[in-house]
PDB file of C-alpha atoms in Angstrom:
ATOM      1  CA  MET U 184     113.143 130.470 109.233  1.00 47.00           C
ATOM      2  CA  GLU U 185     111.720 131.071 105.763  1.00 48.00           C
ATOM      3  CA  GLY U 186     108.753 133.201 105.090  1.00 56.00           C
ATOM      4  CA  GLY U 187     107.657 132.993 108.848  1.00 70.00           C
ATOM      5  CA  THR U 188     107.934 129.303 108.610  1.00 80.00           C
ATOM      6  CA  LYS U 189     109.851 127.251 110.938  1.00 91.00           C
ATOM      7  CA  MET U 190     112.290 125.049 108.903  1.00 94.00           C
ATOM      8  CA  SER U 191     114.842 122.246 109.966  1.00 96.00           C
ATOM      9  CA  VAL U 192     117.024 119.988 108.244  1.00 97.00           C
ATOM     10  CA  MET U 193     115.817 116.454 108.171  1.00 98.00           C
ATOM     11  CA  THR U 194     116.628 113.122 106.569  1.00 98.00           C
ATOM     12  CA  MET U 195     113.607 111.311 105.235  1.00 98.00           C
ATOM     13  CA  VAL U 196     113.462 109.101 108.325  1.00 98.00           C
ATOM     14  CA  GLN U 197     113.410 112.398 110.613  1.00 98.00           C
ATOM     15  CA  ALA U 198     110.696 113.846 108.502  1.00 98.00           C
ATOM     16  CA  ILE U 199     108.574 110.714 108.482  1.00 98.00           C
ATOM     17  CA  ASN U 200     108.824 110.584 112.381  1.00 98.00           C
ATOM     18  CA  ASN U 201     108.016 114.183 112.492  1.00 98.00           C
ATOM     19  CA  ALA U 202     104.718 113.566 110.552  1.00 98.00           C
ATOM     20  CA  MET U 203     103.592 110.870 112.796  1.00 98.00           C
ATOM     21  CA  ASP U 204     104.634 112.986 115.699  1.00 98.00           C
ATOM     22  CA  ILE U 205     102.199 115.848 114.458  1.00 98.00           C
ATOM     23  CA  LYS U 206      99.366 113.598 114.101  1.00 98.00           C
ATOM     24  CA  LEU U 207      99.943 111.614 117.156  1.00 98.00           C
ATOM     25  CA  ALA U 208      99.326 115.050 119.144  1.00 98.00           C
ATOM     26  CA  GLU U 209      96.667 116.327 117.054  1.00 98.00           C
ATOM     27  CA  ASP U 210      94.251 113.020 116.647  1.00 98.00           C
ATOM     28  CA  SER U 211      93.861 110.924 119.618  1.00 98.00           C
ATOM     29  CA  ASN U 212      92.468 108.269 117.593  1.00 98.00           C
ATOM     30  CA  VAL U 213      95.994 107.619 115.679  1.00 98.00           C
ATOM     31  CA  VAL U 214      97.765 104.585 117.043  1.00 98.00           C
ATOM     32  CA  ILE U 215     101.074 103.189 115.617  1.00 98.00           C
ATOM     33  CA  TYR U 216     102.262  99.398 116.152  1.00 98.00           C
ATOM     34  CA  GLY U 217     104.425  96.830 114.600  1.00 98.00           C
ATOM     35  CA  GLU U 218     107.502  94.926 115.273  1.00 96.00           C
ATOM     36  CA  ASP U 219     109.952  96.818 117.660  1.00 96.00           C
ATOM     37  CA  VAL U 220     108.349 100.353 116.733  1.00 97.00           C
ATOM     38  CA  GLY U 221     107.762 100.871 120.379  1.00 96.00           C
ATOM     39  CA  TYR U 222     110.612 100.649 122.905  1.00 94.00           C
ATOM     40  CA  GLU U 223     113.311 100.278 120.346  1.00 95.00           C
ATOM     41  CA  GLY U 224     111.914 102.807 117.519  1.00 97.00           C
ATOM     42  CA  GLY U 225     111.703 100.193 114.599  1.00 96.00           C
ATOM     43  CA  VAL U 226     114.243  98.606 112.644  1.00 94.00           C
ATOM     44  CA  PHE U 227     115.395 101.781 111.209  1.00 96.00           C
ATOM     45  CA  ARG U 228     114.441 104.020 114.000  1.00 97.00           C
ATOM     46  CA  VAL U 229     111.878 105.913 112.190  1.00 98.00           C
ATOM     47  CA  THR U 230     109.285 105.787 115.203  1.00 98.00           C
ATOM     48  CA  GLU U 231     112.197 106.522 117.727  1.00 98.00           C
ATOM     49  CA  GLY U 232     111.004 108.585 120.686  1.00 98.00           C
ATOM     50  CA  LEU U 233     107.325 108.463 120.134  1.00 98.00           C
ATOM     51  CA  GLN U 234     106.389 105.835 122.723  1.00 98.00           C
ATOM     52  CA  GLN U 235     108.156 107.815 125.208  1.00 98.00           C
ATOM     53  CA  LYS U 236     106.232 110.842 124.380  1.00 98.00           C
ATOM     54  CA  TYR U 237     102.883 109.312 123.649  1.00 98.00           C
ATOM     55  CA  GLY U 238     102.846 106.133 125.928  1.00 98.00           C
ATOM     56  CA  GLU U 239     102.383 102.411 125.499  1.00 97.00           C
ATOM     57  CA  ASN U 240      98.528 102.553 124.555  1.00 97.00           C
ATOM     58  CA  ARG U 241      99.594 104.700 121.504  1.00 98.00           C
ATOM     59  CA  VAL U 242     102.739 103.472 120.141  1.00 98.00           C
ATOM     60  CA  PHE U 243     103.461  99.651 121.007  1.00 98.00           C
ATOM     61  CA  ASP U 244     105.293  96.607 119.894  1.00 98.00           C
ATOM     62  CA  SER U 245     103.337  93.717 118.119  1.00 97.00           C
ATOM     63  CA  PRO U 246     104.184  90.092 118.006  1.00 96.00           C
ATOM     64  CA  LEU U 247     106.171  89.003 115.201  1.00 95.00           C
ATOM     65  CA  ALA U 248     103.062  88.294 112.953  1.00 96.00           C
ATOM     66  CA  GLU U 249     102.627  90.281 109.882  1.00 97.00           C
ATOM     67  CA  SER U 250      99.071  89.111 109.074  1.00 97.00           C
ATOM     68  CA  ALA U 251      98.008  89.811 112.762  1.00 98.00           C
ATOM     69  CA  ILE U 252      99.372  93.380 112.401  1.00 98.00           C
ATOM     70  CA  VAL U 253      97.365  94.010 109.305  1.00 98.00           C
ATOM     71  CA  GLY U 254      94.311  92.063 110.419  1.00 98.00           C
ATOM     72  CA  THR U 255      93.899  93.992 113.763  1.00 98.00           C
ATOM     73  CA  ALA U 256      94.382  97.306 112.018  1.00 98.00           C
ATOM     74  CA  VAL U 257      91.614  96.643 109.794  1.00 98.00           C
ATOM     75  CA  GLY U 258      89.408  96.054 112.999  1.00 98.00           C
ATOM     76  CA  MET U 259      90.916  99.277 114.592  1.00 98.00           C
ATOM     77  CA  ALA U 260      89.958 101.417 111.586  1.00 98.00           C
ATOM     78  CA  ILE U 261      86.474 100.032 111.357  1.00 97.00           C
ATOM     79  CA  ALA U 262      85.986 100.941 115.028  1.00 97.00           C
ATOM     80  CA  GLY U 263      87.265 104.406 114.593  1.00 97.00           C
ATOM     81  CA  LEU U 264      91.021 104.597 114.956  1.00 98.00           C
ATOM     82  CA  ARG U 265      93.573 105.584 112.469  1.00 98.00           C
ATOM     83  CA  PRO U 266      96.066 102.787 112.811  1.00 98.00           C
ATOM     84  CA  ILE U 267      99.472 103.166 111.412  1.00 98.00           C
ATOM     85  CA  VAL U 268     101.234  99.849 111.249  1.00 98.00           C
ATOM     86  CA  GLU U 269     105.051  99.384 110.107  1.00 98.00           C
ATOM     87  CA  LEU U 270     106.077  96.103 108.552  1.00 97.00           C
ATOM     88  CA  GLN U 271     109.870  95.791 108.911  1.00 94.00           C
ATOM     89  CA  PHE U 272     110.624  94.964 105.250  1.00 93.00           C
ATOM     90  CA  ASP U 273     108.973  94.848 101.691  1.00 93.00           C
ATOM     91  CA  GLY U 274     109.358  91.065 101.594  1.00 93.00           C
ATOM     92  CA  PHE U 275     107.442  90.672 104.857  1.00 95.00           C
ATOM     93  CA  THR U 276     104.367  92.055 103.606  1.00 96.00           C
ATOM     94  CA  TYR U 277     103.514  89.008 101.859  1.00 96.00           C
ATOM     95  CA  PRO U 278     102.640  87.178 104.937  1.00 97.00           C
ATOM     96  CA  ALA U 279     100.018  90.010 105.347  1.00 97.00           C
ATOM     97  CA  PHE U 280      99.144  89.796 101.565  1.00 97.00           C
ATOM     98  CA  ASN U 281      95.771  88.060 102.553  1.00 97.00           C
ATOM     99  CA  GLN U 282      94.457  90.677 105.175  1.00 98.00           C
ATOM    100  CA  ILE U 283      95.485  93.682 102.949  1.00 98.00           C
ATOM    101  CA  VAL U 284      93.758  92.253  99.657  1.00 97.00           C
ATOM    102  CA  SER U 285      90.923  90.236 100.916  1.00 97.00           C
ATOM    103  CA  HIS U 286      89.887  92.860 103.806  1.00 97.00           C
ATOM    104  CA  ALA U 287      91.599  96.164 104.080  1.00 98.00           C
ATOM    105  CA  ALA U 288      91.047  96.966 100.278  1.00 98.00           C
ATOM    106  CA  ARG U 289      87.385  95.532 100.224  1.00 97.00           C
ATOM    107  CA  MET U 290      85.876  96.548 103.166  1.00 97.00           C
ATOM    108  CA  HIS U 291      84.417  99.817 102.144  1.00 96.00           C
ATOM    109  CA  ASN U 292      83.035  97.970  99.043  1.00 96.00           C
ATOM    110  CA  ARG U 293      81.876  94.989 100.862  1.00 96.00           C
ATOM    111  CA  THR U 294      79.806  96.875 103.448  1.00 97.00           C
ATOM    112  CA  ARG U 295      78.373  99.125 100.614  1.00 97.00           C
ATOM    113  CA  GLY U 296      80.213 102.378 102.225  1.00 96.00           C
ATOM    114  CA  LYS U 297      79.104 101.637 105.797  1.00 97.00           C
ATOM    115  CA  PHE U 298      82.628 100.795 107.064  1.00 97.00           C
ATOM    116  CA  LYS U 299      85.741 102.507 106.004  1.00 96.00           C
ATOM    117  CA  THR U 300      89.298 101.272 106.655  1.00 97.00           C
ATOM    118  CA  PRO U 301      91.519 104.572 107.329  1.00 98.00           C
ATOM    119  CA  MET U 302      94.838 102.867 107.832  1.00 98.00           C
ATOM    120  CA  VAL U 303      98.338 103.364 106.790  1.00 98.00           C
ATOM    121  CA  ILE U 304     100.690 100.462 106.029  1.00 98.00           C
ATOM    122  CA  ARG U 305     104.350 101.697 106.212  1.00 98.00           C
ATOM    123  CA  PHE U 306     107.186  99.703 105.072  1.00 97.00           C
ATOM    124  CA  PRO U 307     110.519 100.331 103.740  1.00 97.00           C
ATOM    125  CA  TYR U 308     111.182  98.741 100.268  1.00 96.00           C
ATOM    126  CA  GLY U 309     113.794  98.699  97.339  1.00 94.00           C
ATOM    127  CA  GLY U 310     117.292  97.647  96.906  1.00 89.00           C
ATOM    128  CA  GLY U 311     120.903  99.158  97.198  1.00 86.00           C
ATOM    129  CA  ILE U 312     121.880  98.165 100.677  1.00 85.00           C
ATOM    130  CA  ASN U 313     123.401  94.813  99.996  1.00 86.00           C
ATOM    131  CA  ALA U 314     120.438  93.178 102.389  1.00 87.00           C
ATOM    132  CA  LEU U 315     119.363  89.588 102.584  1.00 86.00           C
ATOM    133  CA  GLU U 316     116.477  87.837 100.831  1.00 87.00           C
ATOM    134  CA  HIS U 317     112.970  89.457 101.248  1.00 89.00           C
ATOM    135  CA  HIS U 318     114.711  92.644 102.263  1.00 91.00           C
ATOM    136  CA  SER U 319     114.870  94.392  98.945  1.00 90.00           C
ATOM    137  CA  GLU U 320     111.722  93.836  97.155  1.00 92.00           C
ATOM    138  CA  SER U 321     109.823  96.444  95.013  1.00 95.00           C
ATOM    139  CA  PRO U 322     106.077  95.401  94.990  1.00 95.00           C
ATOM    140  CA  GLU U 323     104.682  98.783  94.120  1.00 97.00           C
ATOM    141  CA  ALA U 324     102.922  97.475  90.928  1.00 97.00           C
ATOM    142  CA  THR U 325     101.387  94.395  92.911  1.00 97.00           C
ATOM    143  CA  TYR U 326      99.725  96.839  95.323  1.00 97.00           C
ATOM    144  CA  GLY U 327      98.929  99.385  92.912  1.00 97.00           C
ATOM    145  CA  HIS U 328      97.024  96.463  90.677  1.00 97.00           C
ATOM    146  CA  ILE U 329      94.676  96.049  93.642  1.00 97.00           C
ATOM    147  CA  PRO U 330      91.152  97.917  93.700  1.00 97.00           C
ATOM    148  CA  GLY U 331      90.790  99.746  97.029  1.00 97.00           C
ATOM    149  CA  LEU U 332      94.289 100.506  97.804  1.00 98.00           C
ATOM    150  CA  LYS U 333      96.235 103.739  97.233  1.00 98.00           C
ATOM    151  CA  VAL U 334     100.106 103.364  96.842  1.00 98.00           C
ATOM    152  CA  VAL U 335     102.380 106.466  97.733  1.00 98.00           C
ATOM    153  CA  ILE U 336     106.206 106.593  97.429  1.00 98.00           C
ATOM    154  CA  PRO U 337     108.148 109.775  98.561  1.00 98.00           C
ATOM    155  CA  SER U 338     111.531 110.799  97.146  1.00 98.00           C
ATOM    156  CA  THR U 339     112.418 113.387  99.464  1.00 98.00           C
ATOM    157  CA  PRO U 340     112.294 114.194 103.019  1.00 98.00           C
ATOM    158  CA  HIS U 341     109.685 117.395 102.258  1.00 98.00           C
ATOM    159  CA  ASP U 342     107.586 115.120 100.209  1.00 98.00           C
ATOM    160  CA  ALA U 343     107.580 112.140 102.787  1.00 98.00           C
ATOM    161  CA  LYS U 344     106.263 114.099 105.424  1.00 98.00           C
ATOM    162  CA  GLY U 345     103.562 115.932 103.313  1.00 98.00           C
ATOM    163  CA  LEU U 346     102.347 112.664 101.633  1.00 98.00           C
ATOM    164  CA  LEU U 347     102.307 110.642 104.852  1.00 98.00           C
ATOM    165  CA  ILE U 348     100.339 113.551 106.865  1.00 98.00           C
ATOM    166  CA  SER U 349      97.617 113.203 103.834  1.00 98.00           C
ATOM    167  CA  ALA U 350      97.962 109.223 104.197  1.00 98.00           C
ATOM    168  CA  ILE U 351      97.202 109.579 107.784  1.00 98.00           C
ATOM    169  CA  GLU U 352      94.227 111.699 107.227  1.00 98.00           C
ATOM    170  CA  SER U 353      92.787 109.718 104.274  1.00 98.00           C
ATOM    171  CA  ASP U 354      89.699 107.592 104.880  1.00 97.00           C
ATOM    172  CA  ASP U 355      91.366 105.191 102.684  1.00 97.00           C
ATOM    173  CA  THR U 356      93.865 102.207 103.104  1.00 98.00           C
ATOM    174  CA  ILE U 357      97.197 103.757 101.933  1.00 98.00           C
ATOM    175  CA  ILE U 358     100.218 101.662 101.128  1.00 98.00           C
ATOM    176  CA  PHE U 359     103.148 103.779 102.121  1.00 98.00           C
ATOM    177  CA  MET U 360     106.550 102.767 100.650  1.00 98.00           C
ATOM    178  CA  GLU U 361     109.656 104.263 101.973  1.00 98.00           C
ATOM    179  CA  PRO U 362     112.822 104.098  99.983  1.00 97.00           C
ATOM    180  CA  LYS U 363     115.276 102.682 102.406  1.00 96.00           C
ATOM    181  CA  ARG U 364     118.279 103.274 100.097  1.00 95.00           C
ATOM    182  CA  ILE U 365     117.695 107.072 100.791  1.00 96.00           C
ATOM    183  CA  TYR U 366     116.400 107.012 104.330  1.00 97.00           C
ATOM    184  CA  ARG U 367     119.364 108.716 105.507  1.00 96.00           C
ATOM    185  CA  ALA U 368     121.159 109.649 102.092  1.00 95.00           C
ATOM    186  CA  ILE U 369     119.273 113.040 101.638  1.00 93.00           C
ATOM    187  CA  LYS U 370     119.076 115.911 103.936  1.00 96.00           C
ATOM    188  CA  GLN U 371     116.508 118.704 103.159  1.00 96.00           C
ATOM    189  CA  GLU U 372     115.152 121.743 104.822  1.00 97.00           C
ATOM    190  CA  VAL U 373     111.668 120.893 105.956  1.00 98.00           C
ATOM    191  CA  SER U 374     108.931 122.831 107.650  1.00 97.00           C
ATOM    192  CA  THR U 375     108.421 121.641 111.300  1.00 96.00           C
ATOM    193  CA  GLU U 376     104.989 122.812 111.095  1.00 97.00           C
ATOM    194  CA  LYS U 377     102.049 120.822 109.552  1.00 98.00           C
ATOM    195  CA  PHE U 378     101.680 120.477 105.877  1.00 98.00           C
ATOM    196  CA  SER U 379     100.204 118.033 103.405  1.00 98.00           C
ATOM    197  CA  ILE U 380     100.691 117.230  99.683  1.00 98.00           C
ATOM    198  CA  PRO U 381      97.793 115.730  97.739  1.00 98.00           C
ATOM    199  CA  ILE U 382      97.807 111.733  97.042  1.00 98.00           C
ATOM    200  CA  GLY U 383      97.541 111.321  93.294  1.00 98.00           C
ATOM    201  CA  LYS U 384      99.303 114.471  92.068  1.00 98.00           C
ATOM    202  CA  ALA U 385     102.622 113.917  90.299  1.00 98.00           C
ATOM    203  CA  LYS U 386     105.667 116.597  90.552  1.00 98.00           C
ATOM    204  CA  VAL U 387     107.603 118.125  87.698  1.00 98.00           C
ATOM    205  CA  VAL U 388     110.765 118.127  89.290  1.00 98.00           C
ATOM    206  CA  THR U 389     112.661 119.787  86.438  1.00 98.00           C
ATOM    207  CA  PRO U 390     111.118 121.084  83.206  1.00 98.00           C
ATOM    208  CA  GLY U 391     112.692 119.848  79.923  1.00 98.00           C
ATOM    209  CA  THR U 392     111.918 119.791  76.214  1.00 98.00           C
ATOM    210  CA  ASP U 393     113.565 116.638  74.638  1.00 98.00           C
ATOM    211  CA  ILE U 394     112.189 113.563  76.518  1.00 98.00           C
ATOM    212  CA  THR U 395     110.198 112.900  79.665  1.00 98.00           C
ATOM    213  CA  VAL U 396     111.754 110.669  82.327  1.00 98.00           C
ATOM    214  CA  VAL U 397     109.009 109.238  84.934  1.00 98.00           C
ATOM    215  CA  ALA U 398     110.622 107.790  88.066  1.00 98.00           C
ATOM    216  CA  TYR U 399     109.980 107.536  91.913  1.00 98.00           C
ATOM    217  CA  GLY U 400     111.386 106.932  95.082  1.00 98.00           C
ATOM    218  CA  ALA U 401     115.324 106.323  95.248  1.00 97.00           C
ATOM    219  CA  MET U 402     115.295 106.444  91.529  1.00 97.00           C
ATOM    220  CA  ILE U 403     114.730 110.305  91.141  1.00 98.00           C
ATOM    221  CA  ARG U 404     118.296 110.768  92.514  1.00 97.00           C
ATOM    222  CA  GLU U 405     119.870 108.479  90.061  1.00 97.00           C
ATOM    223  CA  VAL U 406     117.978 110.192  87.147  1.00 98.00           C
ATOM    224  CA  GLN U 407     119.261 113.355  88.157  1.00 98.00           C
ATOM    225  CA  LYS U 408     122.681 112.089  88.179  1.00 98.00           C
ATOM    226  CA  ALA U 409     122.043 111.071  84.589  1.00 98.00           C
ATOM    227  CA  MET U 410     120.289 114.020  83.761  1.00 98.00           C
ATOM    228  CA  VAL U 411     123.890 115.929  84.404  1.00 98.00           C
ATOM    229  CA  MET U 412     125.304 113.597  81.386  1.00 98.00           C
ATOM    230  CA  ALA U 413     122.385 114.417  79.329  1.00 98.00           C
ATOM    231  CA  LYS U 414     122.873 118.058  79.562  1.00 98.00           C
ATOM    232  CA  GLU U 415     126.564 117.897  78.700  1.00 98.00           C
ATOM    233  CA  ALA U 416     125.283 115.933  75.370  1.00 98.00           C
ATOM    234  CA  GLY U 417     122.798 118.816  74.822  1.00 98.00           C
ATOM    235  CA  ILE U 418     119.707 116.956  75.911  1.00 98.00           C
ATOM    236  CA  SER U 419     116.975 118.660  77.630  1.00 98.00           C
ATOM    237  CA  VAL U 420     115.209 116.065  80.299  1.00 98.00           C
ATOM    238  CA  GLU U 421     111.777 116.749  81.913  1.00 98.00           C
ATOM    239  CA  LEU U 422     111.697 114.829  85.151  1.00 98.00           C
ATOM    240  CA  ILE U 423     108.587 113.723  86.808  1.00 98.00           C
ATOM    241  CA  ASP U 424     108.412 112.371  90.269  1.00 98.00           C
ATOM    242  CA  LEU U 425     105.140 110.205  90.209  1.00 98.00           C
ATOM    243  CA  ARG U 426     104.772 110.457  94.153  1.00 98.00           C
ATOM    244  CA  THR U 427     101.817 108.355  93.965  1.00 98.00           C
ATOM    245  CA  ILE U 428     101.702 104.924  91.951  1.00 98.00           C
ATOM    246  CA  TYR U 429      97.798 104.857  92.354  1.00 98.00           C
ATOM    247  CA  PRO U 430      95.892 106.828  91.504  1.00 98.00           C
ATOM    248  CA  ILE U 431      98.501 107.528  88.849  1.00 98.00           C
ATOM    249  CA  ASP U 432      98.511 111.017  87.469  1.00 98.00           C
ATOM    250  CA  ARG U 433      97.586 110.630  83.871  1.00 98.00           C
ATOM    251  CA  GLU U 434      97.018 114.244  83.172  1.00 98.00           C
ATOM    252  CA  THR U 435     100.585 115.359  84.161  1.00 98.00           C
ATOM    253  CA  ILE U 436     102.402 112.436  82.382  1.00 98.00           C
ATOM    254  CA  ALA U 437     100.366 112.903  79.173  1.00 98.00           C
ATOM    255  CA  GLN U 438     101.023 116.684  78.933  1.00 98.00           C
ATOM    256  CA  SER U 439     104.735 116.038  79.283  1.00 98.00           C
ATOM    257  CA  ILE U 440     104.795 113.396  76.488  1.00 98.00           C
ATOM    258  CA  GLN U 441     102.897 115.904  74.465  1.00 98.00           C
ATOM    259  CA  LYS U 442     105.391 118.316  74.811  1.00 98.00           C
ATOM    260  CA  THR U 443     108.394 116.305  74.518  1.00 98.00           C
ATOM    261  CA  GLY U 444     107.333 113.569  72.230  1.00 98.00           C
ATOM    262  CA  ARG U 445     109.494 110.860  74.089  1.00 98.00           C
ATOM    263  CA  VAL U 446     109.447 109.160  77.465  1.00 98.00           C
ATOM    264  CA  LEU U 447     111.405 106.973  79.672  1.00 98.00           C
ATOM    265  CA  THR U 448     110.584 105.303  82.722  1.00 98.00           C
ATOM    266  CA  VAL U 449     112.790 104.275  85.615  1.00 98.00           C
ATOM    267  CA  ALA U 450     112.058 101.866  88.373  1.00 97.00           C
ATOM    268  CA  GLU U 451     113.729  99.303  90.467  1.00 95.00           C
ATOM    269  CA  SER U 452     111.079  96.705  89.926  1.00 95.00           C
ATOM    270  CA  PRO U 453     111.258  93.494  87.511  1.00 94.00           C
ATOM    271  CA  THR U 454     110.278  94.855  84.100  1.00 95.00           C
ATOM    272  CA  SER U 455     107.227  92.863  83.112  1.00 96.00           C
ATOM    273  CA  PHE U 456     104.100  93.699  84.191  1.00 96.00           C
ATOM    274  CA  GLY U 457     105.081  96.835  85.831  1.00 96.00           C
ATOM    275  CA  VAL U 458     104.305 100.703  86.618  1.00 98.00           C
ATOM    276  CA  GLY U 459     106.443 101.411  83.552  1.00 98.00           C
ATOM    277  CA  ALA U 460     104.143  99.492  81.253  1.00 97.00           C
ATOM    278  CA  GLU U 461     101.173 101.229  82.743  1.00 97.00           C
ATOM    279  CA  ILE U 462     102.992 104.734  81.819  1.00 98.00           C
ATOM    280  CA  MET U 463     103.361 103.266  78.200  1.00 98.00           C
ATOM    281  CA  ALA U 464      99.764 102.489  78.075  1.00 98.00           C
ATOM    282  CA  ILE U 465      99.288 106.409  78.917  1.00 98.00           C
ATOM    283  CA  ALA U 466     101.445 107.454  76.246  1.00 98.00           C
ATOM    284  CA  ASN U 467      99.647 105.218  73.829  1.00 98.00           C
ATOM    285  CA  GLU U 468      96.118 106.275  74.740  1.00 98.00           C
ATOM    286  CA  GLU U 469      96.803 109.763  75.583  1.00 97.00           C
ATOM    287  CA  ALA U 470      99.897 111.037  73.269  1.00 98.00           C
ATOM    288  CA  PHE U 471     100.122 108.530  70.479  1.00 98.00           C
ATOM    289  CA  LEU U 472     100.077 111.211  67.649  1.00 98.00           C
ATOM    290  CA  TYR U 473     102.867 113.192  69.604  1.00 98.00           C
ATOM    291  CA  LEU U 474     105.244 110.279  69.997  1.00 98.00           C
ATOM    292  CA  GLU U 475     108.790 110.729  68.170  1.00 98.00           C
ATOM    293  CA  ALA U 476     110.116 107.575  69.598  1.00 98.00           C
ATOM    294  CA  PRO U 477     109.221 104.416  71.165  1.00 98.00           C
ATOM    295  CA  PRO U 478     108.716 104.773  74.786  1.00 98.00           C
ATOM    296  CA  ARG U 479     111.470 102.837  77.055  1.00 98.00           C
ATOM    297  CA  ARG U 480     111.842 101.170  80.391  1.00 97.00           C
ATOM    298  CA  VAL U 481     114.622 100.895  82.647  1.00 97.00           C
ATOM    299  CA  ASN U 482     113.939  98.450  85.117  1.00 95.00           C
ATOM    300  CA  GLY U 483     115.480  95.567  86.888  1.00 93.00           C
ATOM    301  CA  PHE U 484     115.521  92.026  85.365  1.00 94.00           C
ATOM    302  CA  ASP U 485     112.518  89.727  85.643  1.00 94.00           C
ATOM    303  CA  THR U 486     114.213  87.840  88.669  1.00 92.00           C
ATOM    304  CA  ILE U 487     114.247  88.198  92.243  1.00 90.00           C
ATOM    305  CA  ILE U 488     116.764  90.759  93.271  1.00 89.00           C
ATOM    306  CA  PRO U 489     120.239  89.222  93.959  1.00 89.00           C
ATOM    307  CA  LEU U 490     121.777  88.924  97.343  1.00 90.00           C
ATOM    308  CA  ALA U 491     124.594  91.310  98.078  1.00 87.00           C
ATOM    309  CA  LYS U 492     127.622  90.266  95.697  1.00 87.00           C
ATOM    310  CA  GLY U 493     125.406  90.332  92.714  1.00 88.00           C
ATOM    311  CA  GLU U 494     122.984  93.371  93.677  1.00 90.00           C
ATOM    312  CA  HIS U 495     124.816  95.776  91.585  1.00 89.00           C
ATOM    313  CA  PHE U 496     124.486  93.929  88.573  1.00 90.00           C
ATOM    314  CA  TYR U 497     120.519  94.520  89.090  1.00 91.00           C
ATOM    315  CA  MET U 498     120.345  97.857  90.098  1.00 91.00           C
ATOM    316  CA  GLN U 499     119.732 100.871  88.011  1.00 93.00           C
ATOM    317  CA  THR U 500     122.844 103.306  87.394  1.00 95.00           C
ATOM    318  CA  PRO U 501     123.136 106.805  86.092  1.00 97.00           C
ATOM    319  CA  GLU U 502     125.025 105.504  83.245  1.00 97.00           C
ATOM    320  CA  LYS U 503     122.612 102.944  82.171  1.00 97.00           C
ATOM    321  CA  ILE U 504     119.623 105.574  82.570  1.00 98.00           C
ATOM    322  CA  PHE U 505     121.740 108.025  80.182  1.00 98.00           C
ATOM    323  CA  TYR U 506     122.377 105.429  77.509  1.00 98.00           C
ATOM    324  CA  GLU U 507     118.470 104.817  77.353  1.00 98.00           C
ATOM    325  CA  ILE U 508     117.737 108.665  77.373  1.00 98.00           C
ATOM    326  CA  GLU U 509     120.353 109.154  74.614  1.00 98.00           C
ATOM    327  CA  ARG U 510     119.201 106.012  72.695  1.00 97.00           C
ATOM    328  CA  THR U 511     115.515 107.478  72.660  1.00 98.00           C
ATOM    329  CA  VAL U 512     116.255 110.826  71.834  1.00 98.00           C
ATOM    330  CA  ARG U 513     118.505 109.687  69.005  1.00 97.00           C
ATOM    331  CA  PHE U 514     116.147 107.527  67.549  1.00 97.00           C
TER     332      PHE U 514
END
């Protein structure tokens, strides 16, 4: 117990489960469904035990039909429920793309504010687990580009719980992307009580003076490893965890670049037309006169992420990140 708050060591899977447990207990309008999320507790066991606790009317399995899962959630949300749907993998969100883009994202605007779609679309994303095709995609820029959606990515168990509670309570449609690579790789003390973290606000993880590095999800841990190398080289890195892809926290990013004069972005997605390009635009628009080096990106290649044998050629490593940090600072 810390300061009167009950704490428990949790993985990200446990923290997400705890957030949904709290909201199911608190709000009878919250329902959870998706493929295997009921009896089995989901492909990664994120919803484990919730059907046993809240019953088959609140937590239930769906047919293998992603478009139907999201489409029915739109109807439920309009009718007053707060559905949380799980799509098993990032690449399986594409069959539901039309329902997400054409209906969930547009309903509030289409009805001139008469109907809202308060729903959360959860799915694991990213590479690093040697998975099959469609199991390692990083589509945050795709969904961040669509008006009407908010896109959230946590990087720690604590943030996953606080951000998910905010997402469930939001009246908007939230795309909640969970970095599967660190589902169980990180353990952290997390309050067992209810708390929330604002959507749209980035976090300065580590203050620094020589360069700003903006990352999110599983890449935060890789950047922190690179920062050890940077420190040995005498470079002070300011690390920002974006937490929310859209709406992006322009103010925190701009203030940091104005302080350090340099910026590097790190992500798992393909390089072109990504979140890194948006951050470069912020640097150009908000901090151009402060820049001492060209902004740079560390991303994957503009290709489909390779299968297991070739995946390591695609993924970002601490060595690769440190190389670009040093290259930018020594410019």
